mmCIF file of C-alpha atoms and ligand atoms in Angstrom:
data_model
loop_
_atom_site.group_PDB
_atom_site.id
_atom_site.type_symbol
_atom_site.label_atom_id
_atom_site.label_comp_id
_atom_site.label_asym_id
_atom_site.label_seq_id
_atom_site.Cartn_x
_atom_site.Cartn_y
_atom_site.Cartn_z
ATOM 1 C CA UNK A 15 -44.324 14.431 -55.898
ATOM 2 C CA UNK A 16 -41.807 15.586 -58.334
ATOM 3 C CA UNK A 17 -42.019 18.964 -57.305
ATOM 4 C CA UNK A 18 -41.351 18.233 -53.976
ATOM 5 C CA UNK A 19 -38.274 15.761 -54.798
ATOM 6 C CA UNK A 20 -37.222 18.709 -56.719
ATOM 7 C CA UNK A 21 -37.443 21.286 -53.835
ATOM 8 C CA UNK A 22 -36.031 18.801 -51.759
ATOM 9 C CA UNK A 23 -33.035 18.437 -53.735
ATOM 10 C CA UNK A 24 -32.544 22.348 -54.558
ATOM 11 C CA UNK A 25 -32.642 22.529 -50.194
ATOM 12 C CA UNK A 26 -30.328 19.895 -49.611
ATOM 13 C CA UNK A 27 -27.801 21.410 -52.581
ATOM 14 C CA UNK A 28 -28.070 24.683 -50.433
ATOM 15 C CA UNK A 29 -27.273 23.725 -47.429
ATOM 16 C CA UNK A 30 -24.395 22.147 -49.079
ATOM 17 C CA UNK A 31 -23.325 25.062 -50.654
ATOM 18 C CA UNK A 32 -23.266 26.637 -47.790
ATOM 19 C CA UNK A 33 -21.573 24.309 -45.356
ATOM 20 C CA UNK A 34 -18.923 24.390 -48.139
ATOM 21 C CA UNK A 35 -18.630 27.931 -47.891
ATOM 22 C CA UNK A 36 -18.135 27.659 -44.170
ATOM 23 C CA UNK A 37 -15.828 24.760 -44.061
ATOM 24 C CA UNK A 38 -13.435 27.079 -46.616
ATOM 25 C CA UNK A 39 -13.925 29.866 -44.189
ATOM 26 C CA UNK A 40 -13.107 27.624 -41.345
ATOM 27 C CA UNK A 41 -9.783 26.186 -42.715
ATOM 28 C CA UNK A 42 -8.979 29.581 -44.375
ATOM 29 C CA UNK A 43 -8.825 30.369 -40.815
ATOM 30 C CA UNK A 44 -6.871 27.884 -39.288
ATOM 31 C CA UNK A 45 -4.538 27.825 -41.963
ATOM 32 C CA UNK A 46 -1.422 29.686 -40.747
ATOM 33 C CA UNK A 47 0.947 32.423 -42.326
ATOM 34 C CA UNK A 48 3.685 30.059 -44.106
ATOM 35 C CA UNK A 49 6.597 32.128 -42.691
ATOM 36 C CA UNK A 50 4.817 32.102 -38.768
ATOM 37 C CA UNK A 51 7.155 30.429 -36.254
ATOM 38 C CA UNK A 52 4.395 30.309 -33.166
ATOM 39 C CA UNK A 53 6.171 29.731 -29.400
ATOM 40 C CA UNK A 54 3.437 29.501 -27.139
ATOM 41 C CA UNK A 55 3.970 29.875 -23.488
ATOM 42 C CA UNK A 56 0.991 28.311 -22.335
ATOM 43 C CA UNK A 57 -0.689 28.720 -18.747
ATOM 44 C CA UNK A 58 -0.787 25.160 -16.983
ATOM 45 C CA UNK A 59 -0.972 26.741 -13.921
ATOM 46 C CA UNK A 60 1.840 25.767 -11.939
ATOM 47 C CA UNK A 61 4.442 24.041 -14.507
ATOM 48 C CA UNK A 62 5.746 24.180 -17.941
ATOM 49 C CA UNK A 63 4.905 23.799 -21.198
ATOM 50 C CA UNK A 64 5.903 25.285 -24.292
ATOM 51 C CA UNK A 65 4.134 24.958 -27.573
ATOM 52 C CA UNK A 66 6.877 25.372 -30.769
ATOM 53 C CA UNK A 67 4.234 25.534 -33.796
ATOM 54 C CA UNK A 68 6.457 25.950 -37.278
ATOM 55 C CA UNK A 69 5.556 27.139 -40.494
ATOM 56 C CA UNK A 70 5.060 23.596 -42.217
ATOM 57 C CA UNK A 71 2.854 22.659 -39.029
ATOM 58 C CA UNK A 72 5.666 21.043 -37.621
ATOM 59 C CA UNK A 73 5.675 21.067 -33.723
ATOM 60 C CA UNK A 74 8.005 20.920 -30.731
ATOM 61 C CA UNK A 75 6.189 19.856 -27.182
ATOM 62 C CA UNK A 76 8.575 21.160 -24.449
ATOM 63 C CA UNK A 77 7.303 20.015 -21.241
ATOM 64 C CA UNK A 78 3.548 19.349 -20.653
ATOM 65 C CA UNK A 79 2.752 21.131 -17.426
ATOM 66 C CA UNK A 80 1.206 19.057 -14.214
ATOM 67 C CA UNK A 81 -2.127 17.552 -15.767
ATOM 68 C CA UNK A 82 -4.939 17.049 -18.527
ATOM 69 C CA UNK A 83 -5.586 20.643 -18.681
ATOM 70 C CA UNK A 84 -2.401 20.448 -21.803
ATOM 71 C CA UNK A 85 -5.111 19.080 -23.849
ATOM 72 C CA UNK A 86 -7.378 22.206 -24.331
ATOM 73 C CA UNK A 87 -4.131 24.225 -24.839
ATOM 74 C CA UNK A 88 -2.729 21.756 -27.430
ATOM 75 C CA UNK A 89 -6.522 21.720 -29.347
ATOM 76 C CA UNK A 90 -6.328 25.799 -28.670
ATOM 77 C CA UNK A 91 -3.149 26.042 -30.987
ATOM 78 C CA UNK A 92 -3.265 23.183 -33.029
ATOM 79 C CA UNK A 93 -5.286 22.818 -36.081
ATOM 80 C CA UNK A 94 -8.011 20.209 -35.362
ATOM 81 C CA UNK A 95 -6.641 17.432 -38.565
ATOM 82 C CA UNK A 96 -3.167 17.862 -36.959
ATOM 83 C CA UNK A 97 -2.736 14.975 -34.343
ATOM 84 C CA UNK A 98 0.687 14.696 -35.148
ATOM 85 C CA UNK A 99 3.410 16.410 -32.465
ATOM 86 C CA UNK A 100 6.750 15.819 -33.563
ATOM 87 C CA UNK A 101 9.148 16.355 -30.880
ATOM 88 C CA UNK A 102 8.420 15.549 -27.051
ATOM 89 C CA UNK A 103 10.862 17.751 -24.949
ATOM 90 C CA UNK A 104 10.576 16.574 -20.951
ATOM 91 C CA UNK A 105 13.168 19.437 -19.799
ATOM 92 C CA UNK A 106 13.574 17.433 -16.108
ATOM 93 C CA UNK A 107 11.577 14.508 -14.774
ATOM 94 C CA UNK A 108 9.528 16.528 -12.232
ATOM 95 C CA UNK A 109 5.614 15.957 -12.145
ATOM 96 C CA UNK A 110 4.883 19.842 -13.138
ATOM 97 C CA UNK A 111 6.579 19.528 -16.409
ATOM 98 C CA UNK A 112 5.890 15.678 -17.580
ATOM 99 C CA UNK A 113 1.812 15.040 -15.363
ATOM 100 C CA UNK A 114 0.345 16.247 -18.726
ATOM 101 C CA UNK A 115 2.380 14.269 -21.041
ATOM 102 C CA UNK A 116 0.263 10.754 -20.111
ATOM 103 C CA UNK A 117 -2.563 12.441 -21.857
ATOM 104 C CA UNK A 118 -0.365 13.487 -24.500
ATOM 105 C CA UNK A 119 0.721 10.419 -25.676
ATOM 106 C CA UNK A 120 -2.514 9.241 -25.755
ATOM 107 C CA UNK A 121 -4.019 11.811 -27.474
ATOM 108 C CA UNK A 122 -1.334 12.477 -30.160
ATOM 109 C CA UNK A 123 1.347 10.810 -32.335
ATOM 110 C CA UNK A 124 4.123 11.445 -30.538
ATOM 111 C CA UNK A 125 7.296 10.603 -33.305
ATOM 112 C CA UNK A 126 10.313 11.544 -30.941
ATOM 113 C CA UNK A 127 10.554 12.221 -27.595
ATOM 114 C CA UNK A 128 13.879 13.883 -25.541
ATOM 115 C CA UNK A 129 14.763 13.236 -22.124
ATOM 116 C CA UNK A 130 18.024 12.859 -20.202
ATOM 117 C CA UNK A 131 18.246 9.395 -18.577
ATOM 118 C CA UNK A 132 18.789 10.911 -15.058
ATOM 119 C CA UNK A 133 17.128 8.490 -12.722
ATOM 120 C CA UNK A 134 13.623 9.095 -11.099
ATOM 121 C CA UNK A 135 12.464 6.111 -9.804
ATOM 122 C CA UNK A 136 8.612 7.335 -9.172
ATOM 123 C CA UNK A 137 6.075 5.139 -10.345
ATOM 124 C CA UNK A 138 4.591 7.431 -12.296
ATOM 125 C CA UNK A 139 7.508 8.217 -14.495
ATOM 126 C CA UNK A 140 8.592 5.102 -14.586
ATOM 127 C CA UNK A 141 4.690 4.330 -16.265
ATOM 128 C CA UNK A 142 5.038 7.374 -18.809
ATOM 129 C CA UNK A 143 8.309 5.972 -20.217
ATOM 130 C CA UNK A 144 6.689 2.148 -20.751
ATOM 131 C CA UNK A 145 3.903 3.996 -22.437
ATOM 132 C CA UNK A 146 6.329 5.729 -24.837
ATOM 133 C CA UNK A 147 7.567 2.657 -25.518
ATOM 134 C CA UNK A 148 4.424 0.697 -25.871
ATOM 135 C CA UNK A 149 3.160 3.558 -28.407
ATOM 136 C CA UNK A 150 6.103 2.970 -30.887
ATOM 137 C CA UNK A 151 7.747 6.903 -29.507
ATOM 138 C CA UNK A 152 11.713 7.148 -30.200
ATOM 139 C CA UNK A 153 12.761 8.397 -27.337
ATOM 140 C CA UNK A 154 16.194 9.429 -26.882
ATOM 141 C CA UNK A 155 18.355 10.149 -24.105
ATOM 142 C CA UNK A 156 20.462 13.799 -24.790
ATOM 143 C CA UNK A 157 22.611 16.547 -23.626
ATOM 144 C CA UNK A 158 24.795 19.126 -24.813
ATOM 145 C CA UNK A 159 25.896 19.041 -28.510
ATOM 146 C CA UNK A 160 22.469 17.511 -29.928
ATOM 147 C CA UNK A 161 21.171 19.088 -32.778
ATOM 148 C CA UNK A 162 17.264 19.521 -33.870
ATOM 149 C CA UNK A 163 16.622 20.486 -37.562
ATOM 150 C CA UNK A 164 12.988 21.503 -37.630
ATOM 151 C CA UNK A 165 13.349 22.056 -41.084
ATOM 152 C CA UNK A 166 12.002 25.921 -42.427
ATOM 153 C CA UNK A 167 15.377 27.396 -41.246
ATOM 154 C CA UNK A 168 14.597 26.376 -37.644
ATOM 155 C CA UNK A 169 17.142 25.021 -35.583
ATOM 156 C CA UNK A 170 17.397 24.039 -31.800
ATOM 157 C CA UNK A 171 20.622 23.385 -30.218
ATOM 158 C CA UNK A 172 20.494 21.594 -26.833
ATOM 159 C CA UNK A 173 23.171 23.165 -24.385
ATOM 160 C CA UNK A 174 22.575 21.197 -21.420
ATOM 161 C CA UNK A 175 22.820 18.624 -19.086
ATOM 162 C CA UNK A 176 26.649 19.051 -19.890
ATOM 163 C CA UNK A 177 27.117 15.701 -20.049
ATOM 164 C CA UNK A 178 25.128 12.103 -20.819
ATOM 165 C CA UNK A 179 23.038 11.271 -17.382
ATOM 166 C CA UNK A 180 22.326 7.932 -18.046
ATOM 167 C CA UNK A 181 21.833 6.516 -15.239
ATOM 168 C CA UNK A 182 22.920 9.476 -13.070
ATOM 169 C CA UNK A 183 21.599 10.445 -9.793
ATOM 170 C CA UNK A 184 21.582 14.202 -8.873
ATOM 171 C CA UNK A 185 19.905 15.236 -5.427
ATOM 172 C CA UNK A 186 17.887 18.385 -7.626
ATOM 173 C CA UNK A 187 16.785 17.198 -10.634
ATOM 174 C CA UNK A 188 16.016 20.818 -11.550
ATOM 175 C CA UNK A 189 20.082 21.047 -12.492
ATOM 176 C CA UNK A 190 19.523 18.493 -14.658
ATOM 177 C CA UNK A 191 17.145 20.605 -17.045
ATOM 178 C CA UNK A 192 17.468 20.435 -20.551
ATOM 179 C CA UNK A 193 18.806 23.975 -21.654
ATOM 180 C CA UNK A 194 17.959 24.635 -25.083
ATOM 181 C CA UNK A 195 18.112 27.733 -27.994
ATOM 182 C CA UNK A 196 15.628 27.716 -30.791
ATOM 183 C CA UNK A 197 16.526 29.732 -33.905
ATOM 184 C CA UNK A 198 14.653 30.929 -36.831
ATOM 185 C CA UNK A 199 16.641 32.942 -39.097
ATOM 186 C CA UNK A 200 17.672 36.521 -37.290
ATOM 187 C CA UNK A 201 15.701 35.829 -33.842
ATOM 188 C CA UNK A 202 16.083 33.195 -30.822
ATOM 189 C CA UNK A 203 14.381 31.693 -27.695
ATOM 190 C CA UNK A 204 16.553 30.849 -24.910
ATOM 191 C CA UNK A 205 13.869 27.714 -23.019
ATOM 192 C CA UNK A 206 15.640 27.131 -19.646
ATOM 193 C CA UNK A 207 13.585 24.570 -18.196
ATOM 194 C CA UNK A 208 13.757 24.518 -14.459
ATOM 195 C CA UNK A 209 17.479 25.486 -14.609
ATOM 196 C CA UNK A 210 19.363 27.113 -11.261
ATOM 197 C CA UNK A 211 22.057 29.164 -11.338
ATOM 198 C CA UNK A 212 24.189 26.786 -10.955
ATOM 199 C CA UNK A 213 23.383 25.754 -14.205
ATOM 200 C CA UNK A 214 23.881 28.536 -16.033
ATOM 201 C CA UNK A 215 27.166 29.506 -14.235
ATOM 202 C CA UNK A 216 27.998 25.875 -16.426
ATOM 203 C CA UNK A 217 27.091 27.080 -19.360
ATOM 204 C CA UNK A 218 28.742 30.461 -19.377
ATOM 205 C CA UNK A 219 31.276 28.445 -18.245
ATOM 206 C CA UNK A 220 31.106 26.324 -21.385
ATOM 207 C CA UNK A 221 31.073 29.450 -23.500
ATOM 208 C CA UNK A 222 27.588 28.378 -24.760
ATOM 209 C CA UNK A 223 26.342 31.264 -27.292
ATOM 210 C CA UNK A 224 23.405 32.094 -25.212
ATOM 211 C CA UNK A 225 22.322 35.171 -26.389
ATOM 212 C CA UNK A 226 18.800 34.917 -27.128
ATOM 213 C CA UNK A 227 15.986 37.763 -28.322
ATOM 214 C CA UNK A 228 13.716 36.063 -25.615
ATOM 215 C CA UNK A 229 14.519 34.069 -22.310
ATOM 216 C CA UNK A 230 11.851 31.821 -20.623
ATOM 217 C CA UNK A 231 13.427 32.283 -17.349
ATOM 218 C CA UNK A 232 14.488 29.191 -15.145
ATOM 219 C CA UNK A 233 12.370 27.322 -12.544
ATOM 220 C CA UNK A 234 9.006 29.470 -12.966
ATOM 221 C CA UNK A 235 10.923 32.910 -11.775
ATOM 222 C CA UNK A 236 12.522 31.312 -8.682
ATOM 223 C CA UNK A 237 15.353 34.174 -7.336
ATOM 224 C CA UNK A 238 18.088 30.928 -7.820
ATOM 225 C CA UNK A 239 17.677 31.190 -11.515
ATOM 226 C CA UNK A 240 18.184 33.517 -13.750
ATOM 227 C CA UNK A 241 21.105 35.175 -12.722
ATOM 228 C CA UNK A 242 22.359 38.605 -13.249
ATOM 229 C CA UNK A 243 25.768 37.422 -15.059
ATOM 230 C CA UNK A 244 23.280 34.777 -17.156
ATOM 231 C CA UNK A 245 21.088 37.948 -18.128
ATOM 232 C CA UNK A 246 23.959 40.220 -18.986
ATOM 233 C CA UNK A 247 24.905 37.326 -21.529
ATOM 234 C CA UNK A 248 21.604 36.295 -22.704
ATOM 235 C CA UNK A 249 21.050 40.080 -22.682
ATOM 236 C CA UNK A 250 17.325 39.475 -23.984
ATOM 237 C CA UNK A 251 14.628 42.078 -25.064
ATOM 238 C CA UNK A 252 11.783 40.239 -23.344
ATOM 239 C CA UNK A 253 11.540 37.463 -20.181
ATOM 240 C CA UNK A 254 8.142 35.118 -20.259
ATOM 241 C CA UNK A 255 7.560 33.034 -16.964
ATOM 242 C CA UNK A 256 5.219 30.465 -16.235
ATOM 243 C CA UNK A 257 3.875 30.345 -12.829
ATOM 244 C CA UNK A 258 0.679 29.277 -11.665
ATOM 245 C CA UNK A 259 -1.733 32.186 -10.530
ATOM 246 C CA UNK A 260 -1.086 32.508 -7.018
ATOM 247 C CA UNK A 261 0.872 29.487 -6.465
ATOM 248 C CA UNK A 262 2.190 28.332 -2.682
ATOM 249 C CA UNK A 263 5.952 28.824 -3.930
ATOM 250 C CA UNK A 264 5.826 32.617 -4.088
ATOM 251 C CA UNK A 265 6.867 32.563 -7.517
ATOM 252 C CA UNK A 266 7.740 34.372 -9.181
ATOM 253 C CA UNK A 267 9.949 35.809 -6.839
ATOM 254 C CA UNK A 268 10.225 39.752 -6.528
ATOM 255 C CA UNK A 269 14.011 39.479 -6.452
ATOM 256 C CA UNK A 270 13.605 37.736 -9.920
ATOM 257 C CA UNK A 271 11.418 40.939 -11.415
ATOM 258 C CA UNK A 272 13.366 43.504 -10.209
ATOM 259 C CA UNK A 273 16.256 41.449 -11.829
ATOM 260 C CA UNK A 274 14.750 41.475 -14.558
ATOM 261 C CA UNK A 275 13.685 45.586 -14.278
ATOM 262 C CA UNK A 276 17.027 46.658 -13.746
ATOM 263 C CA UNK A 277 18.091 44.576 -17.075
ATOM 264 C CA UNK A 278 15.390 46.882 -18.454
ATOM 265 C CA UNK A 279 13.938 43.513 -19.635
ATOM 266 C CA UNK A 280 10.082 43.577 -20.123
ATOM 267 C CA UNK A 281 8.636 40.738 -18.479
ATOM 268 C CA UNK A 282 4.949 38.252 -19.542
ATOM 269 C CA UNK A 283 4.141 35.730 -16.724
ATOM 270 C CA UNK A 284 1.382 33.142 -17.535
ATOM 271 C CA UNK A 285 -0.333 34.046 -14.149
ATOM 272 C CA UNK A 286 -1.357 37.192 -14.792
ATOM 273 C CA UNK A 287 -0.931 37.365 -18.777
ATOM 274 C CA UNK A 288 -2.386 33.797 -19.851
ATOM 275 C CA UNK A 289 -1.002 32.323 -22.750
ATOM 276 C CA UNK A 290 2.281 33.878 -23.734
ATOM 277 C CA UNK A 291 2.398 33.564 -27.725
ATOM 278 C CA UNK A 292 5.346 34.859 -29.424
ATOM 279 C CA UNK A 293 5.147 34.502 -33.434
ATOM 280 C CA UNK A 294 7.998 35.954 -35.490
ATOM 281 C CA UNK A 295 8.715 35.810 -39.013
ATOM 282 C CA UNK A 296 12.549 35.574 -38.359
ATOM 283 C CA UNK A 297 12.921 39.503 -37.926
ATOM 284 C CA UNK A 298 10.144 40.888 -35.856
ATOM 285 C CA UNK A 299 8.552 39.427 -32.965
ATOM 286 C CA UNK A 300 5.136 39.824 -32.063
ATOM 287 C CA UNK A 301 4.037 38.878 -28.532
ATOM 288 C CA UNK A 302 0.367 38.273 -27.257
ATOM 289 C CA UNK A 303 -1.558 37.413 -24.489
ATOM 290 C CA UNK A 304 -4.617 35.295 -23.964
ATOM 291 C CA UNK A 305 -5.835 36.519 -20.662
ATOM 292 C CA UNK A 306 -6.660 40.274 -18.277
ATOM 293 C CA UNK A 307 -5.694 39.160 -15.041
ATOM 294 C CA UNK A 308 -3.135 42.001 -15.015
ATOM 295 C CA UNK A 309 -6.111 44.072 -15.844
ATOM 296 C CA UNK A 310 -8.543 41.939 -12.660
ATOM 297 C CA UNK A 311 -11.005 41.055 -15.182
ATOM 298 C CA UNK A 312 -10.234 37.436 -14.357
ATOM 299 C CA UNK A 313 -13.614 36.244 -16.401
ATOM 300 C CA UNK A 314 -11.924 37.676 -19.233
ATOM 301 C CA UNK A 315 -10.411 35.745 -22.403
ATOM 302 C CA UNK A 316 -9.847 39.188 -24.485
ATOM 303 C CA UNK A 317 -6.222 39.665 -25.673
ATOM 304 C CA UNK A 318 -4.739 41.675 -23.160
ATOM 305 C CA UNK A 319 -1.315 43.202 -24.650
ATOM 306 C CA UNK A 320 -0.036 43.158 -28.214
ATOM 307 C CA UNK A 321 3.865 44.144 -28.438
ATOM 308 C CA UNK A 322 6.638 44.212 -31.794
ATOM 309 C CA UNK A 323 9.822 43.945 -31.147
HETATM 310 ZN ZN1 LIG B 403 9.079 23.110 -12.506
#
């Protein structure tokens, strides 16, 4: 009998050893590069929502496209212990950028939240914000002139709404986007929300410093965004849109591309590229894709395209 308590034992310290061994492996692998700033574009079909992952696993949620499917993009790009997202960005109060954040909250310890206090009366919004409030989230009504300290030398300045819209009505809540620019050392993301023209013409107007090294272009490449006076400013190297794959708006729209073509601005769209994830050390930029639609192998999950800039 001893024998066998003996083999036993030696079996069980084996496996032991070994599922040591492959836990190590497994968080040697999900541990990231400690000078990585990740900005994932992801594909929510047709919405928004931006993943900002920093280098001390600190994360910025902007938008959380229409529905649930946030979840498997969040658990995609988040380490598995990390249940802890600690900025909520809802750009505008439409359903294709905030549907997903229910689940959100639920899922994840939200700490802050941003929104603008411009009035949408829908039941459904009007649930998400008790439920903020019920789970203990500080959320804060902002506009231009708020600063985010991410801490790691990243930085996000919020450009617009222009002005406090507490309480505001505005008849498209698109021009009510938030408008923000994140910077990590020499490079920058211009995030545009759902922002129109008219929009930007406000913040050129406002001599807003929004030159950026990559623009996610306004209202999921709709031809009233993203204007060729707002690119010559922004001037960026490279445009990422998120559109859902052959949505029933048209978008985005062909006047929008060959915008951005004649710019000589290469261009990554969620509906044909997948996720668009950008990770920069603060002087390169590395860009890549999670899906081959552009290539019609839509069963495909291989990386598609793999750029520096
Ligand atoms: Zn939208």
């Amino acid at each position: 009998m001893l024998v066998v308590h003996t083999r036993i034992i030696h079996i069980a310290s084996i496996v032991l050893v070994m599922c040591a061994v492959l836990l190590g492996v497994y968080f040697v692998g999900q541990a990231k590069d400690s000078t990585q700033l990740t900005v994932a574009v992801l594909d929510v079909g047709q919405g928004d929502a931006i993943l900002v992952d920093g280098p001390a696993g600190q994360q910025i949620l902007i938008d959380a496209g229409p529905d649930r499917s946030i979840l498997a993009k969040l658990s995609e790009y988040m380490p598995f212990y990390d249940h802890d997202i600690e900025l909520v960005i809802l750009t505008h109060p439409h359903l294709d950028h905030y549907g997903g954040l229910h689940e959100v909250l639920n899922r994840y310890k939200v700490h802050h939240m941003y929104i603008t206090g411009i009035v949408q009366k829908s039941p459904d919004y009007q649930d998400l914000l008790a439920q903020a409030v019920e789970k203990g989230v500080d959320v804060q009504e902002v506009w231009r002139g708020t600063q985010v300290d991410m801490g790691s030398d990243i930085h996000m300045s919020i450009f617009a709404p222009m002005v406090n819209l507490h309480d505001m009505s505005m008849s498209d809540l698109n021009e009510s986007s938030i408008v923000a620019k994140l910077v990590y050392k020499q490079k920058s993301f211009l995030l545009t929300g759902d922002a129109t023209d008219t929009e930007e013409k406000a913040l050129l107007d406002a001599k807003e410093d929004v030159s950026a090294d990559v623009l996610k272009v306004g209202h999921h490449g709709s031809e009233y965004s993203t204007s060729d006076t707002f690119l010559d400013v922004v001037h960026p190297n490279v445009a990422a849109i998120s559109a859902g794959f052959h949505n029933m708006f048209g978008h985005p729209s062909t006047r929008l591309l060959n915008r951005l073509d004649r710019h000589d601005i290469q261009s990554f769209r969620t509906d044909q590229d997948g996720d668009i994830v950008f990770t920069t050390d603060g002087d390169t930029i590395n860009v890549n894709t999670s899906s081959s639609r552009r290539f019609h192998f839509p069963w495909s999950t291989a990386q598609a395209l793999y750029t520096i800039y």
